[in-house]
CSV table of C-alpha atoms in Angstrom, one decimal:
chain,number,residue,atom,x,y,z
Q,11,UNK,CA,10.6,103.4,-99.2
Q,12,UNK,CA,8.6,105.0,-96.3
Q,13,UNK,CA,7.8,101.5,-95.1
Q,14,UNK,CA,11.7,100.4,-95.2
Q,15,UNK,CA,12.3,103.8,-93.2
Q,16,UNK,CA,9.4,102.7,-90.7
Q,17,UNK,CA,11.1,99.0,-90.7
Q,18,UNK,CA,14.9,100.4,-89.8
Q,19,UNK,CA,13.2,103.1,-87.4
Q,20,UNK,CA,11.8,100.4,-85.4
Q,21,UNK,CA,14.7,98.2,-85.4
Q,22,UNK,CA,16.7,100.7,-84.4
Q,23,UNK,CA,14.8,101.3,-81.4
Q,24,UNK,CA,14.0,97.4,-80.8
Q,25,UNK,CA,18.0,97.2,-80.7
Q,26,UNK,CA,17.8,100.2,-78.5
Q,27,UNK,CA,15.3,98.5,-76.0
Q,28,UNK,CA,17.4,95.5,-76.4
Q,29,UNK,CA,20.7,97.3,-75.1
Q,30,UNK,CA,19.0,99.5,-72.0
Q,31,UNK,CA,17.8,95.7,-71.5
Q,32,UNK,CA,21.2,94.4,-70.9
Q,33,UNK,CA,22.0,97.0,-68.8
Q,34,UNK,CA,19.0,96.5,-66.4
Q,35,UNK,CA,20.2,93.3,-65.9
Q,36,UNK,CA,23.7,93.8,-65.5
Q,37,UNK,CA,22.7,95.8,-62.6
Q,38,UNK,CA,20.2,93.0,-61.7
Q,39,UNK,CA,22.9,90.9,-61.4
Q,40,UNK,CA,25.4,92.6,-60.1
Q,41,UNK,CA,23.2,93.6,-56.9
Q,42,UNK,CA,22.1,89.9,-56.3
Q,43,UNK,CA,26.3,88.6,-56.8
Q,44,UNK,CA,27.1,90.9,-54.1
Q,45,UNK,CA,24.1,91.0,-51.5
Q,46,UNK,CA,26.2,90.6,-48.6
Q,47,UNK,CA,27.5,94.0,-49.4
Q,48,UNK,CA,25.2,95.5,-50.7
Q,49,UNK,CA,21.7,95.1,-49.8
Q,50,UNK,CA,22.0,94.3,-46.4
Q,51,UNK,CA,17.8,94.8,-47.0
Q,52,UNK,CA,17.5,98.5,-45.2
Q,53,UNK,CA,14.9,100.4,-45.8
Q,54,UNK,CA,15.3,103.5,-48.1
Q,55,UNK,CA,14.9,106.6,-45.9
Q,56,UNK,CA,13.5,109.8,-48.0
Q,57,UNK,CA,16.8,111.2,-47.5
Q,58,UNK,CA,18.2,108.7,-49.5
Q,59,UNK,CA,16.0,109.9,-52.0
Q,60,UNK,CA,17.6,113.5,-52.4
Q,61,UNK,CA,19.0,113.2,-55.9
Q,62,UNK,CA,15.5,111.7,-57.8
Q,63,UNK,CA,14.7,114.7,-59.5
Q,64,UNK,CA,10.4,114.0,-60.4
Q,65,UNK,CA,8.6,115.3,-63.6
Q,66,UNK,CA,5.3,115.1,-62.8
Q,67,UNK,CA,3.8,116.1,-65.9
Q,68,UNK,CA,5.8,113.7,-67.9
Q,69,UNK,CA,6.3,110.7,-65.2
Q,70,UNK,CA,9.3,110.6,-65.0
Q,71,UNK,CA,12.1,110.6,-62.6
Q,72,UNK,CA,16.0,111.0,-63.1
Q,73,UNK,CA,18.5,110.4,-60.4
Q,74,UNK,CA,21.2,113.2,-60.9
Q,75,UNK,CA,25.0,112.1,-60.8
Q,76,UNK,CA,27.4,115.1,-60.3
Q,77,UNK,CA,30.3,114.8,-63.3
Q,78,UNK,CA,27.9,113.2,-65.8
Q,79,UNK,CA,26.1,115.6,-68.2
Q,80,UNK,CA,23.7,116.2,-64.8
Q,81,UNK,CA,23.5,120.2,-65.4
Q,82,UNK,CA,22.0,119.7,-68.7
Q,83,UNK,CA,20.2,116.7,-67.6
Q,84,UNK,CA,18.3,119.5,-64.8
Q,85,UNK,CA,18.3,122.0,-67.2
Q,86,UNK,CA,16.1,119.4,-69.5
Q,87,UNK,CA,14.1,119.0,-66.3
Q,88,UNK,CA,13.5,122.5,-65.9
Q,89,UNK,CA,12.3,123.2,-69.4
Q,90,UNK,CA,9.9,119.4,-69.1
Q,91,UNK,CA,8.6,120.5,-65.6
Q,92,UNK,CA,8.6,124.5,-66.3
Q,93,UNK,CA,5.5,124.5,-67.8
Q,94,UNK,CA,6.3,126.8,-70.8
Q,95,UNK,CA,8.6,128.8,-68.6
Q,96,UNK,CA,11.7,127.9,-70.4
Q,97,UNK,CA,11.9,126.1,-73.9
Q,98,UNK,CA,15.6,125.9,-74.3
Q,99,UNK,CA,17.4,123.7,-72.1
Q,100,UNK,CA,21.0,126.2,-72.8
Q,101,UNK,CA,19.0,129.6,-72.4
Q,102,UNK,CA,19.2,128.0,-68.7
Q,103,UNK,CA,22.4,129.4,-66.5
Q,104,UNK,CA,24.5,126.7,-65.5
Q,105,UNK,CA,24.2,128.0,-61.8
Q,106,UNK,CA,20.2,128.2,-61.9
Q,107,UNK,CA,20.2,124.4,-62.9
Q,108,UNK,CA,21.8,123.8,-59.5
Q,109,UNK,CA,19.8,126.0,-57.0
Q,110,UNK,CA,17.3,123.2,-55.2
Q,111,UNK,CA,13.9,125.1,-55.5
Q,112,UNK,CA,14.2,125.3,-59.5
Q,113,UNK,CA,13.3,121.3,-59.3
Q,114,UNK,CA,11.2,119.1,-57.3
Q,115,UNK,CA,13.1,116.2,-55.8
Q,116,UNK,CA,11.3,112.5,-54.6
Q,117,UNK,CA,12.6,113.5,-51.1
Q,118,UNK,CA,9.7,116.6,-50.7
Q,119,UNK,CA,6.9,113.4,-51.2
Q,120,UNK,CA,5.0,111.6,-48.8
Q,121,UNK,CA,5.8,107.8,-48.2
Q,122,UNK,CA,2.8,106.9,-49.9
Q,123,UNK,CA,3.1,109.4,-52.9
Q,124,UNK,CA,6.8,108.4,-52.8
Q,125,UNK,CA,6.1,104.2,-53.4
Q,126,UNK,CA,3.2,105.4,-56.2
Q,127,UNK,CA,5.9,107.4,-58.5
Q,128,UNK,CA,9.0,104.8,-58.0
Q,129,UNK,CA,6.1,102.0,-58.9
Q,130,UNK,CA,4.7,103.9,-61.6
Q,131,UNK,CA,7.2,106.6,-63.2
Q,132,UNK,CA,9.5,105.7,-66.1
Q,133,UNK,CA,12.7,106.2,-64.0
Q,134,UNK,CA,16.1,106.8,-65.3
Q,135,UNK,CA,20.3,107.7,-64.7
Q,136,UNK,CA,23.5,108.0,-66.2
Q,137,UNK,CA,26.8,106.3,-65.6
Q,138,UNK,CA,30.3,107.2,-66.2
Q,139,UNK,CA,33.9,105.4,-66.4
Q,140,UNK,CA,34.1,105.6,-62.6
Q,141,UNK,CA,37.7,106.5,-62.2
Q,142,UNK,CA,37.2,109.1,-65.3
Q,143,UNK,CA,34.5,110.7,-63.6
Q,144,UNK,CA,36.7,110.9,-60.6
Q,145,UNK,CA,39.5,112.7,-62.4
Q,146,UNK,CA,36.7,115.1,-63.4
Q,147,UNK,CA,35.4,115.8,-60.0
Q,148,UNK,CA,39.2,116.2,-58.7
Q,149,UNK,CA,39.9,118.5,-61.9
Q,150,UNK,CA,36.9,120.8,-61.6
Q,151,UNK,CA,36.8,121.1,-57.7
Q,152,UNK,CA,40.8,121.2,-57.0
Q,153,UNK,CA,42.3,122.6,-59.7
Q,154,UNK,CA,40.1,125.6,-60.1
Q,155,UNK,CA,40.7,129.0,-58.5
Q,156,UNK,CA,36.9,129.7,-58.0
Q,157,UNK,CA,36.0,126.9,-56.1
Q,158,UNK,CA,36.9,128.2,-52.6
Q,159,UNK,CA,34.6,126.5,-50.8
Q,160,UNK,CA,35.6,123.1,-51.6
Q,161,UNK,CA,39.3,123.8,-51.1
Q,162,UNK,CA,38.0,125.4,-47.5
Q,163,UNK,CA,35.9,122.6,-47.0
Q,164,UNK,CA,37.5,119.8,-48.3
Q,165,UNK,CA,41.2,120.9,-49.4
Q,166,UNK,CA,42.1,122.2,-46.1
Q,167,UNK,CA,41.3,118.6,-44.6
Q,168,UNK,CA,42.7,116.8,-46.8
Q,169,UNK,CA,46.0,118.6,-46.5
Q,170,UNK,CA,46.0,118.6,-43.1
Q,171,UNK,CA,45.8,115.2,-43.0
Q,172,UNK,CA,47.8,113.8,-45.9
Q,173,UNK,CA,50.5,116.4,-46.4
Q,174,UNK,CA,53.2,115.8,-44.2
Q,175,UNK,CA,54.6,119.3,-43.7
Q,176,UNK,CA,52.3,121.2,-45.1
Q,177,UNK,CA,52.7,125.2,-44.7
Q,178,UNK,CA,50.6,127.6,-42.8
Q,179,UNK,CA,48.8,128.8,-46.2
Q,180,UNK,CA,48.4,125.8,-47.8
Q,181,UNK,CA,46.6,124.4,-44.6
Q,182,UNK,CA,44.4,127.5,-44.4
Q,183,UNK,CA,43.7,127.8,-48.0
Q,184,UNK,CA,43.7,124.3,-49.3
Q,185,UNK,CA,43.7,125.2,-52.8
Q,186,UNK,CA,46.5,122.9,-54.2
Q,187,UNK,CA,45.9,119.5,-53.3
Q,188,UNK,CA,47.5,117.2,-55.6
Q,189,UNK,CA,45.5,114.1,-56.9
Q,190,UNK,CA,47.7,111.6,-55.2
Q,191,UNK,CA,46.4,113.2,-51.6
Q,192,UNK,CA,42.9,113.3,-52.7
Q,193,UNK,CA,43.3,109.5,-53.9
Q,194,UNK,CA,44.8,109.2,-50.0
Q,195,UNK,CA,41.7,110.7,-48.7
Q,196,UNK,CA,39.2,108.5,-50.6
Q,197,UNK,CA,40.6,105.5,-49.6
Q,198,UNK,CA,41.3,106.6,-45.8
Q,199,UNK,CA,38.9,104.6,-44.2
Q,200,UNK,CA,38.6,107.4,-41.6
Q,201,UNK,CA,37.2,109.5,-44.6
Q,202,UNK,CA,34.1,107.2,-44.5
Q,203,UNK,CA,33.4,106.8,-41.0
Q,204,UNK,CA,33.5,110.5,-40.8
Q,205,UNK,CA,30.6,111.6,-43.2
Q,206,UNK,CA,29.2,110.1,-46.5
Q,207,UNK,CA,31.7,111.1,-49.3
Q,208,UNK,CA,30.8,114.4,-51.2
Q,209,UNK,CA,28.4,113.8,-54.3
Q,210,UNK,CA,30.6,114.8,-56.8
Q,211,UNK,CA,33.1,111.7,-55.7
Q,212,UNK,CA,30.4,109.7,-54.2
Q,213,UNK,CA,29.1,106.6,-56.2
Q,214,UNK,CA,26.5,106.0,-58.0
Q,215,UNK,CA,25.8,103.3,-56.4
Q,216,UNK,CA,25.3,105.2,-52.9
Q,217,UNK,CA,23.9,108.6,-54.5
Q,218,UNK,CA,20.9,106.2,-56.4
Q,219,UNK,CA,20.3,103.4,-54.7
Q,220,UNK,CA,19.8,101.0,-57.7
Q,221,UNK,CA,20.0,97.6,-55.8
Q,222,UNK,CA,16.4,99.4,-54.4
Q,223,UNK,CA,15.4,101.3,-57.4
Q,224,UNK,CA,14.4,99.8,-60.2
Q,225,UNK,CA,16.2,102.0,-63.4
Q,226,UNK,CA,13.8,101.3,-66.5
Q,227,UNK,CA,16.7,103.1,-68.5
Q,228,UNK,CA,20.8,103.3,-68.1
Q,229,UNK,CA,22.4,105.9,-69.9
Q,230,UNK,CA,25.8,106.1,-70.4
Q,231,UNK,CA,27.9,109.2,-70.6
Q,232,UNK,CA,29.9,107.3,-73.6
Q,233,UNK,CA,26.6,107.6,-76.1
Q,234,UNK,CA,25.0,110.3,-74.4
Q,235,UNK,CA,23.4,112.3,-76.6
Q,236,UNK,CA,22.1,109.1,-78.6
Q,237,UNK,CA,20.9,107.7,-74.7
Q,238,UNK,CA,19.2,110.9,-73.9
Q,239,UNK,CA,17.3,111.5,-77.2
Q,240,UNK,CA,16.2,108.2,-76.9
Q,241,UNK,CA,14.5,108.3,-73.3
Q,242,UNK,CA,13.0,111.7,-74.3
Q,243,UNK,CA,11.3,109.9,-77.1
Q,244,UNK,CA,10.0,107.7,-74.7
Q,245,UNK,CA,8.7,110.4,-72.8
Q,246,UNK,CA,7.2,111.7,-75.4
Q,247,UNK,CA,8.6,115.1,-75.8
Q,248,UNK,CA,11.5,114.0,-78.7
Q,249,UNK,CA,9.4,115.6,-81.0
Q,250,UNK,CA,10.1,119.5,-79.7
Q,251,UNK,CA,13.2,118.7,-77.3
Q,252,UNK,CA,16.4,117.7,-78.1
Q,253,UNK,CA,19.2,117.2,-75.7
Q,254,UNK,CA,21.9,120.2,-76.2
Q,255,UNK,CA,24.8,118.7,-77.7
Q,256,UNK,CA,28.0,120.3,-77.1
Q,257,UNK,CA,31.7,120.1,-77.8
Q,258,UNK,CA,33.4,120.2,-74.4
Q,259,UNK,CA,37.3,120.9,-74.9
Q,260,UNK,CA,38.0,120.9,-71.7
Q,261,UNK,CA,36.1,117.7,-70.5
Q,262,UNK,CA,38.1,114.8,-69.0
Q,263,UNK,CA,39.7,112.2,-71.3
Q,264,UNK,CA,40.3,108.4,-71.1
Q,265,UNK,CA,43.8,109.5,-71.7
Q,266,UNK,CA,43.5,112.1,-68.9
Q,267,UNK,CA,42.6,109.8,-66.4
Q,268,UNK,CA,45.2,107.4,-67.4
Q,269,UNK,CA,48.1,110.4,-66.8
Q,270,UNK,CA,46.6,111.4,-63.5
Q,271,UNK,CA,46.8,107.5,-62.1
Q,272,UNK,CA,50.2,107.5,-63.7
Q,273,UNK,CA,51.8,108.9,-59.4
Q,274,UNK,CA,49.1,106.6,-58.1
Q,275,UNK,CA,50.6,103.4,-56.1
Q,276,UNK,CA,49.6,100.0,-57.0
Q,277,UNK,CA,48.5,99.5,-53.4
Q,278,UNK,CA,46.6,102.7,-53.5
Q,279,UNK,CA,45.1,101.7,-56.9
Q,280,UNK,CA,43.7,98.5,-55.7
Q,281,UNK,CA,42.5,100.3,-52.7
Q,282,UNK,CA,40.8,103.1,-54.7
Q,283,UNK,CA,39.1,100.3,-57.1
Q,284,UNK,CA,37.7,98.3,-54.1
Q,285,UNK,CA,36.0,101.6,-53.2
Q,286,UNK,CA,34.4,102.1,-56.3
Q,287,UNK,CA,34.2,98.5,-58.0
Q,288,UNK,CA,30.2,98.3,-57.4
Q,289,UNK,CA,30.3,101.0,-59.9
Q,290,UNK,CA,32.7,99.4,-62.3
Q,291,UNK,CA,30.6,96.1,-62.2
Q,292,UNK,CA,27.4,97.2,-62.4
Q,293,UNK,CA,27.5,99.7,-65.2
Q,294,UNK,CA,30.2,97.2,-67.1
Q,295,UNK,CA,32.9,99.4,-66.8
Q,296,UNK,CA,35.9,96.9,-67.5
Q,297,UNK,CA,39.2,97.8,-65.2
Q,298,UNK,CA,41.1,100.1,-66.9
Q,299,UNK,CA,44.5,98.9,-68.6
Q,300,UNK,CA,46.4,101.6,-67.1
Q,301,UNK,CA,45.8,100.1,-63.7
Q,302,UNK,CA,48.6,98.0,-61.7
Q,303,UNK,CA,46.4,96.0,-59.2
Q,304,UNK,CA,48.2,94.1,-56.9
């Protein structure tokens, strides 16, 4: 029987190999289909390189994508890179993951030492439902009391310039922007030429560069916990670390997402999925059904 166990183990993670395959090339092929758009062949700068989080010890490098399991993805990194300084990834406060100095990112390299780890370290992301991680970032950044300095930053602007009579206190607090005006401000092309788009709403496409990088793995925030355990066993660490698994009540829905594009125009939809379809194509995200494209 061990030898049956050994024969499904491996099968298992030949099928594994087989799907993180598929994905590579999805990507592959997606960046080559649309060239003209996207690889207009520009050299990555190192501030392009900002959200490559590097594990030296284990080789490895993650590109972080706000909205998609990224704080425990860093708190993972702070427990593989902390050198016995923390062992569980949830004994980690949330806010600790996030402060800059706790990890080292591919930016801090030199060009050389930068071009030896993309060549040679097993590099990885996740991916989400594009317009599901967008309701998530508009949930968790708008709808929340605590988050005054993105309704100062970004919720006074986008009232000012969406709201058409907006009060005094809504245009010096910006704490109640309503998803349809945030939708207005992604797709304002104004909102682009201004400065690159926030990371939490930015794409994955522009926050990891992978027409440029070459992703050995894909993970997907749909089999997460299956995706993560299995690139940690690649890193050889599965044996002692697991990826925390948790039961989010609270986290964004399919069926969410679908309500909140329910006030959405079909002209704005289409606009709003131009924006983002890289994302959708690459990853093979299908368009969602709730979607009237025109």
């Amino acid at each position: 029987p061990l030898d049956l166990l050994f024969f499904v183990l491996s099968l298992q993670l030949s099928n594994t190999a087989i799907l993180h395959q598929i994905r590579r090339d999805q990507v592959t092929d997606t960046c080559r289909a649309n060239s003209v758009s996207s690889r207009k062949r520009r050299v990555l700068t190192p501030n392009d390189l900002k959200h490559l989080v590097v594990d030296e010890d284990h080789e490895m490098i993650y590109c972080y994508v706000p909205k998609v399991a990224c704080t425990n993805w860093k708190r993972v990194m702070m427990v593989l890179t902390g050198r016995g300084k923390y062992s569980d990834p949830m004994e980690i406060p949330a806010n600790e993951a996030h402060v800059s100095s706790n990890l080292k990112t591919l930016n801090q390299y030199s060009i050389p030492e930068i071009n030896h780890r993309l060549k040679n370290y097993m590099k990885f992301l996740f991916v989400r439902e594009p317009f599901e991680r967008l309701v998530s970032a508009y949930r968790n950044k708008f709808t929340q009391k605590y988050n005054t300095s993105f309704h100062k930053r970004y919720g006074t602007k986008i009232v000012r310039r969406q709201r058409k009579n907006a009060t005094q206190e809504a245009l010096r607090k910006g704490d109640d922007v309503k998803f349809e005006e945030f939708v207005a401000y992604l797709i304002d092309p104004h909102t682009q030429r201004e400065e690159p788009f926030n990371e939490h709403w930015q794409t994955v496409y522009s926050l990891c560069h992978p027409c440029h990088i070459h992703y050995d793995l894909i993970g997907k925030y749909e089999t997460l916990e299956e995706d993560s355990n299995y690139i940690l066993q690649l890193a050889g660490v599965g044996s002692y670390l697991k990826f925390p698994t948790y039961a989010k009540s609270t986290r964004t829905t399919d069926e969410m997402t679908t309500e909140f594009f329910q006030n959405i125009s079909s002209e704005h939809q289409t606009q709003l999925y131009e924006v983002y379809k890289l994302d959708f194509l690459m990853f093979n995200y299908s368009v969602p059904s709730y979607l009237k494209l025109e």
